[in-house]
XYZ file of C-alpha atoms in Angstrom:
652
model
C 21.519 -4.970 34.485
C 20.491 -3.435 31.128
C 22.692 -0.498 30.147
C 20.849 2.446 28.636
C 21.914 5.214 26.350
C 19.147 7.715 26.752
C 15.967 5.652 26.491
C 17.560 2.900 24.357
C 19.536 -0.197 25.241
C 23.222 0.325 24.706
C 23.477 -2.256 21.919
C 20.517 -0.685 20.065
C 21.991 2.781 20.365
C 25.274 1.519 18.937
C 23.417 -0.129 16.012
C 21.629 3.117 15.261
C 24.895 5.010 15.036
C 26.318 2.610 12.471
C 23.433 1.408 10.310
C 22.536 3.125 7.027
C 18.902 3.920 6.268
C 17.220 5.314 3.188
C 14.263 7.728 3.470
C 12.240 8.013 0.191
C 10.276 11.241 0.267
C 10.868 14.517 2.117
C 7.335 15.883 2.171
C 4.662 15.824 4.884
C 5.639 12.481 6.498
C 9.277 12.771 5.378
C 9.966 16.028 7.274
C 8.654 14.597 10.486
C 10.471 11.294 9.894
C 13.914 12.864 9.275
C 13.668 14.897 12.438
C 12.629 11.825 14.429
C 15.435 9.704 13.080
C 18.283 12.068 14.036
C 16.758 12.720 17.458
C 16.419 8.971 18.056
C 20.099 8.376 17.252
C 20.250 7.397 13.611
C 23.482 8.846 12.219
C 23.765 7.665 8.598
C 20.749 8.734 6.574
C 20.197 9.162 2.864
C 17.087 10.949 1.600
C 15.742 11.246 -1.921
C 12.932 13.439 -3.269
C 12.374 14.896 -6.706
C 10.056 17.719 -5.633
C 10.844 21.343 -4.997
C 9.316 23.363 -2.164
C 6.037 25.239 -2.856
C 4.310 27.845 -0.714
C 1.455 25.402 -0.048
C 3.923 23.049 1.699
C 4.755 25.496 4.469
C 1.704 24.900 6.635
C 2.700 21.324 7.511
C 6.262 20.578 6.266
C 7.990 22.374 9.100
C 11.563 21.894 7.896
C 10.840 24.447 5.148
C 10.427 28.234 5.331
C 9.333 30.835 2.838
C 12.933 31.556 1.882
C 13.203 27.951 0.719
C 10.411 28.130 -1.890
C 11.666 26.792 -5.191
C 14.536 24.781 -3.696
C 15.034 21.049 -3.463
C 13.009 19.418 -0.661
C 15.672 16.784 -0.026
C 18.530 19.286 0.177
C 16.718 21.785 2.415
C 15.389 18.984 4.634
C 19.026 17.812 5.100
C 20.210 21.284 6.033
C 17.330 21.825 8.478
C 17.726 18.429 10.187
C 21.457 18.983 10.655
C 20.552 21.808 12.983
C 18.964 19.214 15.288
C 22.045 16.959 15.107
C 25.141 18.475 13.436
C 27.061 15.177 13.777
C 24.670 13.225 11.623
C 25.866 12.050 8.215
C 23.041 12.874 5.793
C 23.170 12.602 2.024
C 20.446 14.243 -0.043
C 19.434 13.401 -3.634
C 17.271 15.770 -5.668
C 16.103 13.004 -8.024
C 13.444 10.410 -8.715
C 13.794 7.064 -6.910
C 12.791 5.438 -10.224
C 15.987 6.696 -11.889
C 17.987 3.681 -13.110
C 20.992 4.892 -11.123
C 19.194 3.674 -7.976
C 19.411 0.004 -8.785
C 19.327 -3.151 -6.637
C 22.990 -2.699 -5.638
C 22.163 0.807 -4.394
C 19.362 -0.575 -2.149
C 21.633 -3.273 -0.793
C 23.747 -0.527 0.852
C 21.042 -0.007 3.478
C 19.849 -1.933 6.509
C 16.390 -0.385 6.216
C 14.293 1.588 3.755
C 11.505 3.915 4.890
C 8.815 5.177 2.468
C 7.301 8.613 2.890
C 5.750 8.775 -0.584
C 2.611 10.203 -2.073
C 2.051 8.167 -5.225
C 1.502 4.520 -6.059
C 4.003 4.147 -8.885
C 6.948 5.066 -6.679
C 5.609 2.869 -3.852
C 5.343 -0.112 -6.168
C 8.868 0.478 -7.443
C 10.461 0.787 -4.028
C 8.533 -2.338 -2.917
C 10.084 -4.309 -5.818
C 13.572 -2.941 -5.296
C 13.499 -3.873 -1.603
C 12.243 -7.361 -2.474
C 15.022 -7.757 -5.038
C 17.659 -6.495 -2.585
C 16.094 -8.433 0.339
C 15.998 -5.289 2.484
C 13.199 -4.580 5.017
C 10.830 -1.764 3.961
C 8.587 0.328 6.217
C 5.607 1.571 4.233
C 3.383 4.379 5.440
C 0.576 6.677 4.368
C -1.905 9.261 5.580
C -5.312 10.548 4.433
C -6.702 13.336 6.600
C -7.026 11.962 10.140
C -6.295 8.411 8.996
C -2.905 6.732 8.776
C -1.079 3.444 8.478
C 2.380 1.988 9.006
C 3.442 -1.507 8.053
C 6.676 -3.526 7.709
C 7.486 -5.462 4.534
C 10.112 -8.217 4.469
C 10.699 -10.646 1.618
C 9.321 -14.127 2.363
C 8.022 -13.105 5.767
C 5.220 -10.632 5.164
C 2.900 -9.378 2.526
C 4.506 -7.077 0.038
C 2.951 -3.755 -0.844
C 1.300 -5.248 -3.957
C -0.024 -8.483 -2.404
C -3.452 -6.907 -1.924
C -5.262 -5.303 -4.864
C -5.572 -1.533 -4.741
C -8.578 0.461 -5.959
C -8.095 3.376 -8.299
C -5.738 5.989 -6.868
C -7.454 9.043 -5.423
C -4.385 11.013 -4.551
C -2.725 13.293 -7.035
C 0.301 15.582 -7.029
C -0.488 19.288 -7.422
C 1.472 19.584 -10.648
C -0.702 16.812 -12.181
C -3.884 18.699 -11.273
C -2.589 22.053 -12.515
C -0.436 21.114 -15.475
C -0.795 17.584 -16.844
C -4.204 16.016 -16.052
C -4.580 12.605 -17.678
C -7.793 11.313 -16.093
C -11.276 12.834 -15.635
C -10.844 12.855 -11.844
C -7.863 15.224 -12.226
C -10.113 17.695 -14.029
C -12.907 17.311 -11.450
C -10.534 18.027 -8.579
C -9.263 21.067 -10.474
C -12.820 22.332 -11.022
C -13.612 21.949 -7.267
C -10.429 23.904 -6.503
C -11.617 26.548 -8.943
C -14.992 26.790 -7.229
C -13.293 27.604 -3.909
C -10.868 30.009 -5.562
C -13.708 31.951 -7.111
C -16.608 31.661 -4.665
C -15.415 30.002 -1.508
C -12.537 30.095 0.970
C -9.276 30.479 -0.863
C -6.571 27.955 -0.038
C -2.969 27.983 -1.231
C -3.154 24.191 -1.518
C -5.907 24.613 -4.123
C -4.167 26.746 -6.748
C -5.482 26.242 -10.259
C -3.108 28.340 -12.367
C -0.172 26.578 -14.155
C 2.494 25.323 -11.775
C 5.564 27.232 -13.041
C 7.852 25.184 -10.722
C 6.736 21.754 -11.991
C 9.925 19.693 -11.591
C 9.043 17.734 -14.715
C 9.160 20.892 -16.809
C 12.908 21.225 -16.136
C 15.343 18.529 -15.041
C 17.868 21.188 -14.060
C 17.335 21.954 -10.343
C 18.814 25.450 -10.709
C 16.406 26.270 -13.562
C 13.473 24.855 -11.576
C 14.380 26.968 -8.561
C 14.702 30.070 -10.748
C 11.275 29.514 -12.269
C 9.721 29.091 -8.819
C 11.367 32.202 -7.428
C 10.351 34.196 -10.501
C 6.727 33.176 -10.013
C 6.937 34.554 -6.480
C 8.077 37.964 -7.650
C 7.560 39.253 -11.168
C 7.175 35.921 -12.850
C 4.972 34.455 -15.522
C 1.914 33.712 -13.395
C 1.525 36.419 -10.758
C 0.305 35.238 -7.358
C -2.727 37.480 -7.039
C -6.026 36.579 -5.490
C -8.112 34.709 -8.019
C -11.282 35.853 -6.239
C -10.234 39.517 -6.287
C -9.407 39.324 -9.998
C -12.775 37.661 -10.708
C -14.611 40.326 -8.714
C -12.781 43.046 -10.662
C -14.243 41.602 -13.842
C -17.709 41.343 -12.328
C -17.453 37.578 -12.662
C -17.680 38.038 -16.403
C -18.089 34.506 -17.822
C -16.244 35.372 -21.059
C -13.192 36.782 -19.248
C -13.114 33.864 -16.799
C -13.445 31.411 -19.633
C -10.619 32.912 -21.707
C -8.342 33.144 -18.638
C -8.895 29.484 -17.614
C -9.310 27.701 -20.927
C -7.283 29.812 -23.287
C -4.578 31.975 -21.640
C -3.570 29.446 -18.978
C -3.515 26.632 -21.537
C -1.401 28.667 -23.943
C 1.049 29.296 -21.107
C 1.166 25.538 -20.366
C 2.156 25.007 -24.010
C 5.238 27.140 -23.514
C 6.449 24.514 -20.963
C 7.353 22.357 -23.948
C 9.179 19.639 -21.932
C 5.807 18.567 -20.523
C 4.541 17.636 -23.981
C 7.422 15.652 -25.405
C 5.710 12.380 -24.461
C 2.125 13.667 -23.953
C -0.536 14.965 -26.278
C -0.503 18.731 -25.962
C -3.695 20.484 -24.789
C -5.860 22.468 -27.235
C -6.967 25.973 -25.993
C -10.584 27.044 -26.262
C -11.802 30.548 -27.147
C -15.052 31.930 -25.727
C -16.001 33.784 -28.954
C -15.425 30.748 -31.192
C -17.076 28.358 -28.755
C -20.246 30.270 -27.991
C -21.120 33.037 -30.371
C -21.246 30.763 -33.430
C -24.239 28.973 -31.889
C -24.730 25.232 -31.508
C -22.431 23.390 -33.949
C -24.257 21.436 -36.641
C -22.542 18.223 -35.589
C -23.554 18.615 -31.930
C -26.814 16.746 -31.544
C -29.101 17.813 -28.758
C -28.685 15.393 -25.841
C -31.548 13.049 -25.037
C -32.466 11.007 -21.952
C -32.309 11.922 -18.284
C -30.752 15.330 -17.734
C -28.120 14.123 -15.228
C -26.997 11.349 -17.525
C -26.551 13.478 -20.631
C -23.095 14.292 -21.939
C -23.221 17.645 -23.708
C -20.805 19.028 -26.263
C -18.408 21.959 -25.885
C -21.104 24.434 -26.784
C -23.484 22.976 -24.201
C -20.898 23.122 -21.429
C -20.024 26.702 -22.352
C -23.671 27.629 -21.847
C -23.749 25.736 -18.564
C -20.544 27.439 -17.476
C -22.046 30.870 -18.166
C -25.383 30.114 -16.495
C -23.798 28.620 -13.340
C -21.408 31.568 -12.881
C -24.269 34.026 -13.182
C -26.264 32.077 -10.601
C -23.384 31.792 -8.163
C -22.514 35.461 -8.613
C -26.076 36.395 -7.609
C -25.879 34.150 -4.548
C -22.643 35.892 -3.470
C -24.200 39.341 -3.956
C -27.207 38.385 -1.885
C -24.919 37.303 1.012
C -23.100 40.667 0.989
C -19.455 41.749 0.976
C -16.932 39.200 2.148
C -19.361 36.355 1.747
C -18.206 32.860 0.733
C -20.023 29.912 -0.739
C -19.414 26.357 0.419
C -19.085 23.491 -2.040
C -21.958 21.010 -1.784
C -22.499 18.346 -4.381
C -26.230 18.558 -3.723
C -26.285 22.327 -4.560
C -27.379 22.501 -8.177
C -25.507 25.688 -9.253
C -22.310 24.501 -7.587
C -22.521 21.066 -9.245
C -23.360 22.692 -12.601
C -20.233 24.851 -12.311
C -17.963 21.923 -11.540
C -19.597 19.801 -14.242
C -19.033 22.492 -16.901
C -15.520 23.511 -15.862
C -14.346 19.896 -15.500
C -15.728 18.833 -18.861
C -14.255 21.814 -20.679
C -10.874 20.958 -19.225
C -11.332 17.282 -20.178
C -12.014 18.344 -23.749
C -8.870 20.557 -23.788
C -6.759 17.590 -22.631
C -8.401 15.138 -25.104
C -10.394 13.110 -22.568
C -13.899 11.708 -22.896
C -16.308 14.066 -21.155
C -18.557 12.878 -18.371
C -22.236 13.322 -17.428
C -23.394 15.415 -14.512
C -24.307 12.197 -12.729
C -20.798 10.732 -13.134
C -19.162 13.971 -11.918
C -21.367 14.179 -8.909
C -20.402 10.607 -7.904
C -16.733 11.226 -8.485
C -16.476 14.611 -6.840
C -16.878 13.285 -3.278
C -14.999 14.729 -0.363
C -11.494 16.158 -0.589
C -9.503 15.513 2.603
C -6.548 17.840 3.257
C -3.225 16.632 4.597
C -2.997 17.213 8.392
C 0.302 17.890 10.127
C -0.690 15.998 13.303
C -1.426 12.817 11.399
C 1.937 13.048 9.623
C 3.667 13.440 13.009
C 1.967 10.428 14.528
C 2.710 8.222 11.538
C 6.363 9.353 11.426
C 6.673 8.420 15.143
C 5.284 4.971 14.442
C 7.692 4.457 11.522
C 10.640 5.031 13.864
C 9.209 2.673 16.484
C 8.911 -0.094 13.917
C 12.328 0.821 12.590
C 13.877 0.255 16.039
C 12.444 -3.269 16.049
C 13.943 -4.000 12.641
C 17.398 -2.643 13.616
C 17.254 -4.663 16.888
C 16.635 -7.865 14.931
C 13.132 -8.234 16.361
C 11.269 -8.495 13.045
C 8.815 -10.970 14.555
C 7.518 -8.225 16.904
C 6.814 -5.770 14.082
C 3.184 -4.823 13.472
C 0.907 -3.110 10.999
C -0.496 -0.104 12.890
C -3.620 1.754 11.881
C -4.515 5.298 13.000
C -8.256 5.672 12.975
C -10.381 8.788 13.093
C -12.555 7.581 15.989
C -11.653 5.430 19.004
C -12.803 1.834 18.999
C -14.816 0.308 21.852
C -11.608 -0.035 23.884
C -10.981 3.727 23.449
C -8.039 3.108 21.138
C -7.148 5.258 18.134
C -4.112 3.163 17.275
C -4.840 -0.406 16.308
C -1.876 -2.804 15.891
C -2.326 -5.973 13.840
C -0.055 -8.969 13.256
C 1.702 -8.823 9.890
C 0.106 -11.019 7.248
C 2.197 -13.639 5.405
C 2.886 -13.254 1.685
C -0.076 -13.689 -0.599
C 0.145 -16.938 -2.561
C -1.291 -15.268 -5.660
C 0.754 -12.089 -5.666
C 2.226 -11.342 -9.117
C 5.152 -9.514 -7.475
C 6.560 -11.544 -4.579
C 5.498 -15.065 -5.636
C 8.280 -17.463 -6.560
C 7.231 -17.437 -10.228
C 5.018 -14.376 -10.974
C 2.470 -15.188 -13.664
C -0.750 -13.557 -14.811
C -3.380 -14.006 -17.475
C -4.417 -10.961 -19.478
C -7.577 -10.877 -21.518
C -7.288 -8.639 -24.566
C -8.090 -8.469 -28.266
C -4.866 -9.395 -30.113
C -6.352 -7.970 -33.328
C -6.747 -4.498 -31.816
C -4.046 -4.244 -29.091
C -0.853 -2.637 -30.308
C 2.635 -3.365 -29.073
C 2.799 0.199 -27.735
C -0.433 -0.336 -25.765
C 1.026 -3.507 -24.314
C 4.138 -1.609 -23.239
C 2.554 1.547 -21.896
C -0.955 0.612 -20.704
C -0.347 -2.946 -19.508
C 3.293 -3.414 -18.518
C 4.158 0.080 -17.316
C 0.828 1.428 -16.081
C -0.923 -1.747 -14.881
C 2.074 -3.837 -13.795
C 4.373 -0.951 -12.832
C 7.440 -1.874 -14.869
C 9.914 0.881 -15.653
C 11.866 -0.481 -18.680
C 10.362 -3.785 -19.807
C 11.897 -6.220 -22.291
C 9.361 -8.660 -23.772
C 10.049 -11.968 -25.549
C 7.446 -14.211 -27.206
C 7.743 -17.828 -25.984
C 7.446 -19.176 -29.481
C 10.576 -21.335 -29.558
C 12.473 -18.589 -31.342
C 12.741 -16.042 -28.538
C 11.232 -13.294 -30.723
C 11.891 -9.857 -29.162
C 8.667 -7.919 -29.075
C 9.748 -4.970 -26.890
C 13.248 -3.840 -26.016
C 14.255 -1.387 -23.319
C 17.135 -0.227 -25.536
C 16.067 3.066 -27.106
C 14.979 2.725 -30.693
C 15.599 -0.984 -31.010
C 12.007 -2.068 -31.443
C 10.236 1.241 -32.152
C 9.142 -0.118 -35.535
C 6.939 -2.613 -33.663
C 4.987 0.033 -31.719
C 2.174 0.567 -34.177
C 1.734 -3.077 -35.063
C -0.938 -5.330 -33.548
C -0.024 -8.322 -31.389
C -1.624 -10.652 -33.991
C 0.989 -9.419 -36.497
C 3.590 -11.313 -34.498
C 1.648 -14.554 -34.332
C 0.357 -13.828 -30.839
C -3.022 -15.529 -30.358
C -5.165 -17.127 -27.672
C -2.865 -19.121 -25.370
C 0.378 -17.376 -26.325
C 2.887 -16.704 -23.534
C 5.027 -13.602 -23.155
C 7.967 -13.161 -20.849
C 8.556 -9.620 -19.626
C 11.747 -8.706 -17.816
C 12.584 -5.489 -16.022
C 16.285 -5.667 -15.222
C 16.211 -2.488 -13.121
C 13.673 -4.038 -10.747
C 15.159 -7.534 -11.104
C 11.691 -8.684 -11.951
C 10.267 -11.235 -14.415
C 6.575 -11.666 -15.200
C 5.055 -14.395 -17.366
C 1.955 -13.234 -19.219
C -0.647 -15.696 -20.617
C -2.598 -14.098 -23.423
C -6.353 -14.768 -23.495
C -7.848 -13.465 -26.723
C -11.289 -11.987 -26.409
C -13.436 -9.928 -28.759
C -16.246 -9.343 -26.263
C -14.564 -6.836 -23.911
C -16.820 -4.068 -22.641
C -16.775 -0.652 -24.311
C -13.671 1.386 -23.527
C -12.051 -1.619 -21.800
C -8.678 -2.343 -23.379
C -7.767 -5.387 -21.284
C -8.559 -7.311 -18.112
C -6.218 -9.094 -15.687
C -7.892 -12.389 -14.899
C -5.176 -14.477 -13.293
C -2.244 -14.199 -10.885
C 0.745 -16.183 -9.835
C 0.075 -19.888 -9.339
C 2.904 -20.575 -6.933
C 3.141 -19.751 -3.324
C 5.590 -17.170 -2.084
C 8.603 -18.392 -0.117
C 7.726 -19.458 3.434
C 8.945 -17.440 6.424
C 12.074 -18.591 8.240
C 11.497 -21.704 10.331
C 14.045 -21.099 13.061
C 15.504 -18.328 15.176
C 18.831 -18.422 13.348
C 17.228 -17.744 9.993
C 15.031 -15.026 11.518
C 18.004 -13.143 12.855
C 19.992 -13.609 9.663
C 17.378 -11.806 7.545
C 16.804 -8.989 10.016
C 19.409 -6.813 8.362
C 18.345 -7.740 4.839
C 21.822 -8.984 3.834
C 21.586 -12.757 4.064
C 24.361 -13.953 1.755
C 22.519 -17.018 0.574
C 19.386 -15.126 -0.371
C 18.700 -14.872 -4.064
C 17.261 -11.663 -5.529
C 13.492 -11.826 -5.753
C 11.824 -11.708 -9.130
C 9.898 -8.764 -7.756
C 7.625 -6.706 -10.031
C 5.444 -3.582 -9.585
C 2.283 -1.961 -10.682
C 1.248 5.078 -8.664
C -0.974 13.827 -3.220
C -2.285 11.534 -0.559
C -1.273 8.195 0.340
C -1.991 4.508 0.750
C -3.997 3.879 3.889
C -5.877 0.784 5.094
C -8.298 1.463 7.891
C -9.146 -1.234 10.382
C -12.135 -1.088 12.601
C -11.222 -3.223 15.619
C -13.942 -2.959 18.195
C -13.380 -6.586 19.213
C -10.283 -8.232 20.626
C -6.986 -6.408 21.091
C -4.061 -7.375 18.836
C -2.145 -8.945 21.712
C -4.948 -11.476 22.191
C -4.887 -12.470 18.523
C -2.885 -15.214 16.969
C -1.543 -15.458 13.427
C -4.378 -17.796 12.565
C -7.024 -15.422 13.819
C -5.484 -12.570 11.851
C -6.080 -14.594 8.716
C -9.396 -16.028 9.828
C -12.210 -16.970 7.483
C -14.258 -13.831 6.629
C -17.455 -13.247 8.507
C -20.174 -10.709 7.946
C -18.777 -8.660 10.770
C -15.262 -8.423 9.468
C -13.782 -5.422 7.741
C -10.396 -4.368 6.511
C -10.503 -1.455 4.160
C -8.189 0.477 1.911
C -8.522 4.229 1.822
C -7.138 6.273 -1.030
C -5.243 3.860 -2.855
C -7.253 4.148 -0.192
C -10.973 3.341 -0.210
C -11.214 -0.116 -1.505
C -12.449 -3.644 -1.227
C -12.987 -5.211 2.141
C -10.638 -8.032 3.167
C -10.121 -9.868 6.395
C -8.352 -8.418 9.437
C -10.371 -8.348 12.644
C -13.940 -9.162 13.713
C -16.036 -6.424 15.173
C -18.729 -6.835 17.791
C -22.348 -7.050 16.736
C -23.420 -4.064 18.781
C -21.142 -1.704 16.802
C -21.879 -3.273 13.410
C -24.684 -1.012 12.200
C -23.178 2.187 13.691
C -19.794 1.429 12.159
C -21.329 0.722 8.788
C -23.232 3.982 8.906
C -20.014 5.755 9.821
C -18.212 4.006 6.981
C -20.792 5.201 4.478
C -20.321 8.733 5.715
C -16.580 8.763 5.910
C -15.451 6.680 2.922
C -17.759 7.846 0.177
C -15.703 9.030 -2.741
C -12.753 10.241 -0.650
C -9.892 12.036 -2.381
C -6.962 12.516 -0.092
C -4.402 15.228 -0.747
C -0.792 15.441 0.339
C-alpha cells in the first residue's frame, strides 16, 4: 500500500525535504511560487531578484506590504514565506542572475531551477546556464489572462531559444520611466501619460522618473533610502498628476516643461544611469516653439499620417491635442475621464506628439502617426489570478521532475477562453530539441549578413553578440590561422579595436569568427556574409543557424532516470548560448483532440492550414505547429485571434 505524507507519496515528500531548488524572480509569479513551494514541502530554496519593491507591486505581489516599499524583493519574500513555514531553509540574493558570481558551478548545486522572470535577456541567460549545468529548468510566463509553463531539459526537450521570438513587448517600469532605448518604450510612456492626465489614474502607469531604479545605485541600502524618500519628502513627490495638471488649467507650456525639461534634468542627476548610455537632452518650451519653425525643418509632404514632423511640429501638435482633450473633459463635467482609443484623433495626436518628443530627447529616430498608431495597440495589465494559476502549474511540473518522471512533464497553456472541450488549460507533449537551434545544438553555428566595411568591432560586440545572441562577456577570435583576438572580455584589453571596422582586420566574405562566453560555457561559430545591399537602418541579418542536430533524448529507462536530477556524471557541459514587464507566453488553440490522445509524432505533425501555435509577448509571434483545430472553429478562432493578439503589450 502506498504511504502518503499529506497528499504526496512518502518517497516524494522525503525528496522535497532534501532537494535544493533555485527560484529566479520574486515578482508576480515568484511570490505565488515561493508560497506554493514551502506549503508543498520544499525545504531548501534559494531565490534571487535584483528589484526593489514599488507601490505598484502591492496589488498583486501579496508577500509585500506598504511598509516594505523600497526594500529588496528577494529578502522580503523570504521573510514573508518563512511565516508560512518557519522550518524552511531559504536563502535570498538581492542581485542579478547575470552576475558572473552565479556561474555554471553555482547552478549545479540545484536539482531544479524555476524561472519567474519578466525579461528575455535573463530568460536566455538562465536557459544557457541550465543547459551548461545539465539541470532541469521550468520556464513560465503570463500576459493578462494568458499563461504558459514548460519544462526544459538538455538533450530531451526544446530549450527556451529553440523557437524564434518576435520583438519583446514587455518592459520593466524603470525602462519606461528612466531609460527608454526603443520607440515602443516612448509610446508606452505616452499612453501612460494620457491616462495620468485625462483618464483613470493607475499606480502601475507612473510617468515621473523612478527614483528607486535599482540600476541607479548598486548599494541596496542607498536604493531603499531613495525609495523611502520619494514616498515622503523626496525628490519627486507622489502627487496626483491629474490634479496638478488641472491646477495649471492644462497649460501646454507648463506640462511641456514639466515632462520634457524638469523631469529630464532630474534624470540627469541619476548619473549612474548614463555611464554607458547616451544622456538625454532636455527640451524647453520657449526655445522649441516661440522661435517659430526652424529654417532647417522642411515642411512635411505626403500623406498626413505618414509624415514625420520635426520638434517644432510635434510641439504644435502637443499643444493642439492638449487643448482639444481639455475641452472634451470640460464638456463631460467634473470628475470625468477620457478613455484611450487609437481611433480617437485627439488622443492619437497627443500620444504621437508626446512619444516623438521623448524619442527626440533620448536620441531616437521619430516615427509617423501611422507607425505609432500601429505600435500603440493594447496594453494588458498583470493579473494576480493568472500568476497564481501559473505558479501552481510550475509546482505540479516540479513534482514530476523531483520524482524522476521527466517523461510525464508537459507544456501547459492557460488560455483566455475555453476550447470546444470546455478546457482553459491545454497540456501538450514536450517538443524535442530543434536541430537548427544556435544554443542547444551540438555545434552552434550561424551565418550573419553584414557590411564589413561599415560594421565596427563595437557594433559586433554590443548589437550582434550581446543584444542579438545574448552573450554576457564574449571573447572573439578570427579563424585566420593566427588566432587573432578581435574582442576580449578582459576590461581594456581590446578597447583600441572598438572603433575599427571589421574589414580593418582582414574580415571579408566567408570569414569565420569564434565567439566564446566562458560564463555561459557557450561557443558560437559565426560565418560572415558580406553584403552592401542591406535595407536602410538594417545593420545585420541572421541568415543561418546550427547545422548539426541536438543530442538525442535518452534511449532507455536507466538513462532517463539518471538525468532526472540534472547531475549525470558523464554528461559534458553544453555549449549553450543565449540571445531580453510581461512575459514569454505561447498560446495554443486546441479545439481538437486532447493531449492524452496525441502522440509525439502528432505533436510535431506537418503543418496544416488549421494548425496554430502562437507566441504572445515575446509573446505575439509567428505561428508554428502544435495542434490541429476543427474546421468549425477555424473562422471564429481566427477572428478572435485578430481581436486579441493585435499589437499586444503585456505588463508585469
